[in-house]
PDB file of C-alpha atoms in Angstrom:
ATOM      1  CA  UNK A   1     -61.515  16.669  11.129  1.00  0.00           C
ATOM      2  CA  UNK A   2     -58.032  15.379  11.735  1.00  0.00           C
ATOM      3  CA  UNK A   3     -56.382  16.906  14.883  1.00  0.00           C
ATOM      4  CA  UNK A   4     -53.258  14.740  14.975  1.00  0.00           C
ATOM      5  CA  UNK A   5     -51.382  11.635  13.830  1.00  0.00           C
ATOM      6  CA  UNK A   6     -48.578   9.239  14.033  1.00  0.00           C
ATOM      7  CA  UNK A   7     -46.792   7.386  11.357  1.00  0.00           C
ATOM      8  CA  UNK A   8     -44.741   4.699  13.070  1.00  0.00           C
ATOM      9  CA  UNK A   9     -40.921   5.416  11.444  1.00  0.00           C
ATOM     10  CA  UNK A  10     -40.034   1.466  11.601  1.00  0.00           C
ATOM     11  CA  UNK A  11     -43.165   0.509   9.876  1.00  0.00           C
ATOM     12  CA  UNK A  12     -45.061   2.887   7.641  1.00  0.00           C
ATOM     13  CA  UNK A  13     -48.299   0.753   7.710  1.00  0.00           C
ATOM     14  CA  UNK A  14     -48.763   1.843  11.424  1.00  0.00           C
ATOM     15  CA  UNK A  15     -50.622   4.830  11.587  1.00  0.00           C
ATOM     16  CA  UNK A  16     -52.719   6.460  14.424  1.00  0.00           C
ATOM     17  CA  UNK A  17     -55.086   9.150  13.963  1.00  0.00           C
ATOM     18  CA  UNK A  18     -56.981  11.684  16.570  1.00  0.00           C
ATOM     19  CA  UNK A  19     -60.136  13.413  15.500  1.00  0.00           C
ATOM     20  CA  UNK A  20     -61.859  16.583  16.797  1.00  0.00           C
ATOM     21  CA  UNK A  21     -64.902  14.285  17.574  1.00  0.00           C
ATOM     22  CA  UNK A  22     -64.378  10.855  16.840  1.00  0.00           C
ATOM     23  CA  UNK A  23     -61.925   9.882  19.029  1.00  0.00           C
ATOM     24  CA  UNK A  24     -58.896   7.642  18.356  1.00  0.00           C
ATOM     25  CA  UNK A  25     -58.251   5.427  15.078  1.00  0.00           C
ATOM     26  CA  UNK A  26     -55.561   2.914  14.274  1.00  0.00           C
ATOM     27  CA  UNK A  27     -54.403   1.657  10.698  1.00  0.00           C
ATOM     28  CA  UNK A  28     -52.294  -1.478  10.036  1.00  0.00           C
ATOM     29  CA  UNK A  29     -52.012  -0.981   6.308  1.00  0.00           C
ATOM     30  CA  UNK A  30     -50.721   2.556   5.959  1.00  0.00           C
ATOM     31  CA  UNK A  31     -54.460   4.273   6.098  1.00  0.00           C
ATOM     32  CA  UNK A  32     -56.201   2.115   3.590  1.00  0.00           C
ATOM     33  CA  UNK A  33     -58.707   0.933   6.350  1.00  0.00           C
ATOM     34  CA  UNK A  34     -59.014   2.585   9.876  1.00  0.00           C
ATOM     35  CA  UNK A  35     -60.391   0.940  13.327  1.00  0.00           C
ATOM     36  CA  UNK A  36     -61.747   3.154  15.817  1.00  0.00           C
ATOM     37  CA  UNK A  37     -64.054   2.854  18.719  1.00  0.00           C
ATOM     38  CA  UNK A  38     -61.590   2.090  21.724  1.00  0.00           C
ATOM     39  CA  UNK A  39     -61.954   5.736  23.008  1.00  0.00           C
ATOM     40  CA  UNK A  40     -66.101   5.667  22.551  1.00  0.00           C
ATOM     41  CA  UNK A  41     -66.541   5.246  26.206  1.00  0.00           C
ATOM     42  CA  UNK A  42     -64.294   7.951  27.458  1.00  0.00           C
ATOM     43  CA  UNK A  43     -66.014  11.244  29.129  1.00  0.00           C
ATOM     44  CA  UNK A  44     -65.087  13.065  25.780  1.00  0.00           C
ATOM     45  CA  UNK A  45     -64.676  12.240  22.212  1.00  0.00           C
ATOM     46  CA  UNK A  46     -61.972  14.444  21.307  1.00  0.00           C
ATOM     47  CA  UNK A  47     -58.029  13.586  20.682  1.00  0.00           C
ATOM     48  CA  UNK A  48     -56.371  16.483  19.817  1.00  0.00           C
ATOM     49  CA  UNK A  49     -52.936  15.292  20.462  1.00  0.00           C
ATOM     50  CA  UNK A  50     -51.143  11.766  20.681  1.00  0.00           C
ATOM     51  CA  UNK A  51     -47.832  10.815  21.855  1.00  0.00           C
ATOM     52  CA  UNK A  52     -45.966   7.508  20.999  1.00  0.00           C
ATOM     53  CA  UNK A  53     -43.083   6.202  23.027  1.00  0.00           C
ATOM     54  CA  UNK A  54     -39.876   6.619  20.591  1.00  0.00           C
ATOM     55  CA  UNK A  55     -39.002   2.701  21.628  1.00  0.00           C
ATOM     56  CA  UNK A  56     -42.499   1.149  21.741  1.00  0.00           C
ATOM     57  CA  UNK A  57     -44.795   1.907  19.277  1.00  0.00           C
ATOM     58  CA  UNK A  58     -47.637   0.238  21.344  1.00  0.00           C
ATOM     59  CA  UNK A  59     -47.079   2.510  24.300  1.00  0.00           C
ATOM     60  CA  UNK A  60     -49.353   5.603  23.521  1.00  0.00           C
ATOM     61  CA  UNK A  61     -50.964   8.758  25.226  1.00  0.00           C
ATOM     62  CA  UNK A  62     -53.799  10.921  24.090  1.00  0.00           C
ATOM     63  CA  UNK A  63     -55.497  13.644  25.400  1.00  0.00           C
ATOM     64  CA  UNK A  64     -59.394  13.729  25.710  1.00  0.00           C
ATOM     65  CA  UNK A  65     -60.956  16.805  25.584  1.00  0.00           C
ATOM     66  CA  UNK A  66     -64.349  18.283  24.569  1.00  0.00           C
ATOM     67  CA  UNK A  67     -64.810  18.644  20.710  1.00  0.00           C
ATOM     68  CA  UNK A  68     -66.289  21.926  21.083  1.00  0.00           C
ATOM     69  CA  UNK A  69     -64.365  24.068  23.843  1.00  0.00           C
ATOM     70  CA  UNK A  70     -61.139  22.094  23.609  1.00  0.00           C
ATOM     71  CA  UNK A  71     -61.443  21.434  27.622  1.00  0.00           C
ATOM     72  CA  UNK A  72     -59.115  18.569  28.840  1.00  0.00           C
ATOM     73  CA  UNK A  73     -60.161  15.478  30.567  1.00  0.00           C
ATOM     74  CA  UNK A  74     -56.858  14.295  31.244  1.00  0.00           C
ATOM     75  CA  UNK A  75     -54.138  11.814  29.186  1.00  0.00           C
ATOM     76  CA  UNK A  76     -55.010   8.435  28.815  1.00  0.00           C
ATOM     77  CA  UNK A  77     -52.643   5.825  28.422  1.00  0.00           C
ATOM     78  CA  UNK A  78     -52.551   2.751  26.185  1.00  0.00           C
ATOM     79  CA  UNK A  79     -50.328  -0.073  26.281  1.00  0.00           C
ATOM     80  CA  UNK A  80     -51.477  -2.302  23.733  1.00  0.00           C
ATOM     81  CA  UNK A  81     -51.266  -0.221  20.443  1.00  0.00           C
ATOM     82  CA  UNK A  82     -54.804   1.435  20.977  1.00  0.00           C
ATOM     83  CA  UNK A  83     -57.156  -1.028  21.806  1.00  0.00           C
ATOM     84  CA  UNK A  84     -57.725  -0.038  25.269  1.00  0.00           C
ATOM     85  CA  UNK A  85     -57.412   3.152  26.957  1.00  0.00           C
ATOM     86  CA  UNK A  86     -56.864   3.945  30.771  1.00  0.00           C
ATOM     87  CA  UNK A  87     -56.733   7.204  32.494  1.00  0.00           C
ATOM     88  CA  UNK A  88     -53.085   8.252  33.410  1.00  0.00           C
ATOM     89  CA  UNK A  89     -52.002   9.963  36.642  1.00  0.00           C
ATOM     90  CA  UNK A  90     -51.908  13.209  34.598  1.00  0.00           C
ATOM     91  CA  UNK A  91     -55.973  13.901  35.201  1.00  0.00           C
ATOM     92  CA  UNK A  92     -57.869  16.626  36.518  1.00  0.00           C
ATOM     93  CA  UNK A  93     -58.259  15.219  39.860  1.00  0.00           C
ATOM     94  CA  UNK A  94     -54.342  15.081  40.106  1.00  0.00           C
ATOM     95  CA  UNK A  95     -53.484  17.892  38.046  1.00  0.00           C
ATOM     96  CA  UNK A  96     -56.329  19.892  39.860  1.00  0.00           C
ATOM     97  CA  UNK A  97     -57.411  21.448  36.650  1.00  0.00           C
ATOM     98  CA  UNK A  98     -59.492  20.325  33.830  1.00  0.00           C
ATOM     99  CA  UNK A  99     -62.430  18.416  33.596  1.00  0.00           C
ATOM    100  CA  UNK A 100     -66.300  19.630  33.453  1.00  0.00           C
ATOM    101  CA  UNK A 101     -66.524  23.557  33.996  1.00  0.00           C
ATOM    102  CA  UNK A 102     -62.786  23.960  33.931  1.00  0.00           C
ATOM    103  CA  UNK A 103     -60.710  25.658  30.942  1.00  0.00           C
ATOM    104  CA  UNK A 104     -57.667  23.818  31.036  1.00  0.00           C
ATOM    105  CA  UNK A 105     -56.405  22.961  27.566  1.00  0.00           C
ATOM    106  CA  UNK A 106     -53.765  20.436  26.276  1.00  0.00           C
ATOM    107  CA  UNK A 107     -51.876  21.681  23.371  1.00  0.00           C
ATOM    108  CA  UNK A 108     -49.028  19.636  22.814  1.00  0.00           C
ATOM    109  CA  UNK A 109     -48.016  15.987  24.074  1.00  0.00           C
ATOM    110  CA  UNK A 110     -44.452  14.739  23.444  1.00  0.00           C
ATOM    111  CA  UNK A 111     -42.002  11.890  24.614  1.00  0.00           C
ATOM    112  CA  UNK A 112     -38.442  13.095  24.418  1.00  0.00           C
ATOM    113  CA  UNK A 113     -36.978  11.365  21.499  1.00  0.00           C
ATOM    114  CA  UNK A 114     -33.653  10.087  23.201  1.00  0.00           C
ATOM    115  CA  UNK A 115     -34.572  10.486  26.999  1.00  0.00           C
ATOM    116  CA  UNK A 116     -36.503   7.550  27.926  1.00  0.00           C
ATOM    117  CA  UNK A 117     -39.821   8.061  29.782  1.00  0.00           C
ATOM    118  CA  UNK A 118     -39.533  12.013  29.721  1.00  0.00           C
ATOM    119  CA  UNK A 119     -42.516  13.679  28.609  1.00  0.00           C
ATOM    120  CA  UNK A 120     -43.555  17.061  27.787  1.00  0.00           C
ATOM    121  CA  UNK A 121     -47.285  18.638  27.931  1.00  0.00           C
ATOM    122  CA  UNK A 122     -47.928  22.187  26.653  1.00  0.00           C
ATOM    123  CA  UNK A 123     -50.789  23.843  27.852  1.00  0.00           C
ATOM    124  CA  UNK A 124     -52.653  27.079  28.370  1.00  0.00           C
ATOM    125  CA  UNK A 125     -51.157  27.083  31.900  1.00  0.00           C
ATOM    126  CA  UNK A 126     -47.602  26.663  30.621  1.00  0.00           C
ATOM    127  CA  UNK A 127     -45.422  23.562  30.491  1.00  0.00           C
ATOM    128  CA  UNK A 128     -45.704  20.271  32.403  1.00  0.00           C
ATOM    129  CA  UNK A 129     -42.456  17.822  32.410  1.00  0.00           C
ATOM    130  CA  UNK A 130     -42.419  14.253  33.545  1.00  0.00           C
ATOM    131  CA  UNK A 131     -39.177  12.338  34.185  1.00  0.00           C
ATOM    132  CA  UNK A 132     -40.923   8.971  34.763  1.00  0.00           C
ATOM    133  CA  UNK A 133     -43.775   8.195  32.212  1.00  0.00           C
ATOM    134  CA  UNK A 134     -46.425  10.605  34.093  1.00  0.00           C
ATOM    135  CA  UNK A 135     -46.061   8.809  37.272  1.00  0.00           C
ATOM    136  CA  UNK A 136     -45.006  12.284  38.485  1.00  0.00           C
ATOM    137  CA  UNK A 137     -44.806  15.767  36.742  1.00  0.00           C
ATOM    138  CA  UNK A 138     -43.363  19.206  37.511  1.00  0.00           C
ATOM    139  CA  UNK A 139     -45.067  22.430  36.505  1.00  0.00           C
ATOM    140  CA  UNK A 140     -41.817  24.563  35.105  1.00  0.00           C
ATOM    141  CA  UNK A 141     -43.127  27.301  33.325  1.00  0.00           C
ATOM    142  CA  UNK A 142     -46.738  29.274  34.545  1.00  0.00           C
ATOM    143  CA  UNK A 143     -48.259  32.132  32.658  1.00  0.00           C
ATOM    144  CA  UNK A 144     -47.458  30.755  28.975  1.00  0.00           C
ATOM    145  CA  UNK A 145     -49.502  29.127  26.763  1.00  0.00           C
ATOM    146  CA  UNK A 146     -47.448  26.184  25.223  1.00  0.00           C
ATOM    147  CA  UNK A 147     -48.750  25.279  21.684  1.00  0.00           C
ATOM    148  CA  UNK A 148     -45.422  23.938  20.278  1.00  0.00           C
ATOM    149  CA  UNK A 149     -42.317  21.766  21.530  1.00  0.00           C
ATOM    150  CA  UNK A 150     -40.025  20.551  19.596  1.00  0.00           C
ATOM    151  CA  UNK A 151     -36.174  18.960  20.450  1.00  0.00           C
ATOM    152  CA  UNK A 152     -32.844  19.797  18.920  1.00  0.00           C
ATOM    153  CA  UNK A 153     -31.632  16.879  16.671  1.00  0.00           C
ATOM    154  CA  UNK A 154     -28.366  16.044  17.950  1.00  0.00           C
ATOM    155  CA  UNK A 155     -28.209  17.725  21.727  1.00  0.00           C
ATOM    156  CA  UNK A 156     -30.650  15.867  23.985  1.00  0.00           C
ATOM    157  CA  UNK A 157     -30.469  19.018  26.844  1.00  0.00           C
ATOM    158  CA  UNK A 158     -32.125  21.522  23.836  1.00  0.00           C
ATOM    159  CA  UNK A 159     -35.703  21.832  24.158  1.00  0.00           C
ATOM    160  CA  UNK A 160     -37.760  24.209  21.993  1.00  0.00           C
ATOM    161  CA  UNK A 161     -41.350  25.820  23.003  1.00  0.00           C
ATOM    162  CA  UNK A 162     -43.524  28.160  21.572  1.00  0.00           C
ATOM    163  CA  UNK A 163     -45.633  30.864  23.698  1.00  0.00           C
ATOM    164  CA  UNK A 164     -48.723  31.713  22.204  1.00  0.00           C
ATOM    165  CA  UNK A 165     -50.026  33.670  25.419  1.00  0.00           C
ATOM    166  CA  UNK A 166     -51.528  36.981  23.649  1.00  0.00           C
ATOM    167  CA  UNK A 167     -51.406  38.841  26.763  1.00  0.00           C
ATOM    168  CA  UNK A 168     -47.950  39.902  27.375  1.00  0.00           C
ATOM    169  CA  UNK A 169     -45.164  41.532  25.610  1.00  0.00           C
ATOM    170  CA  UNK A 170     -43.360  38.254  25.193  1.00  0.00           C
ATOM    171  CA  UNK A 171     -46.022  36.749  22.959  1.00  0.00           C
ATOM    172  CA  UNK A 172     -45.389  34.856  19.751  1.00  0.00           C
ATOM    173  CA  UNK A 173     -42.045  33.805  20.783  1.00  0.00           C
ATOM    174  CA  UNK A 174     -39.793  31.014  21.235  1.00  0.00           C
ATOM    175  CA  UNK A 175     -38.223  29.489  24.465  1.00  0.00           C
ATOM    176  CA  UNK A 176     -35.416  27.536  24.542  1.00  0.00           C
ATOM    177  CA  UNK A 177     -34.197  25.088  27.386  1.00  0.00           C
ATOM    178  CA  UNK A 178     -30.366  24.194  27.151  1.00  0.00           C
ATOM    179  CA  UNK A 179     -30.763  22.145  30.510  1.00  0.00           C
ATOM    180  CA  UNK A 180     -33.277  19.259  29.220  1.00  0.00           C
ATOM    181  CA  UNK A 181     -36.230  21.733  29.985  1.00  0.00           C
ATOM    182  CA  UNK A 182     -35.492  22.331  33.588  1.00  0.00           C
ATOM    183  CA  UNK A 183     -35.532  26.216  32.714  1.00  0.00           C
ATOM    184  CA  UNK A 184     -36.012  28.258  29.543  1.00  0.00           C
ATOM    185  CA  UNK A 185     -35.290  31.788  28.285  1.00  0.00           C
ATOM    186  CA  UNK A 186     -36.646  33.785  25.045  1.00  0.00           C
ATOM    187  CA  UNK A 187     -34.456  33.326  22.088  1.00  0.00           C
ATOM    188  CA  UNK A 188     -32.826  36.571  20.968  1.00  0.00           C
TER     189      UNK A 188
END
């Protein structure tokens, strides 16, 4: 089952796909044929989110997770168009969550479309933001279930997040940041 996909806006023949239990796949001919296998030997086989650098389609981030329960084993990076992947700094050891026996889940992963090296990660533990291509990050929102992230089309400071946390009075609401993701408030 397809979990996420990417089509290069500059070259419609270049496509990436993440599957629930089949890993990462790549097509160079618009989806006529697909090549896989580059994630077969990672700790889990599920790829539910894919983020591709807006300036370099060979720079790819994926979340590796258990196909059955969705628990994350960390974000993996490719710098060669998905031929190989290595564990990024955003991993269970450094984050303090994820891996076997942990319920940490990543729902959304995005490069900022206008600000180089800025990455947003929506999780069942809130929002993480990196300003240096996942070398470091901050946990800007906690006690949230951030499943969707969107960017304003003309204002790089405006970011939207969807809180899917179902145990509080603010469930199913959209949060907005007017300062590039430093702080968020609920929309009215």
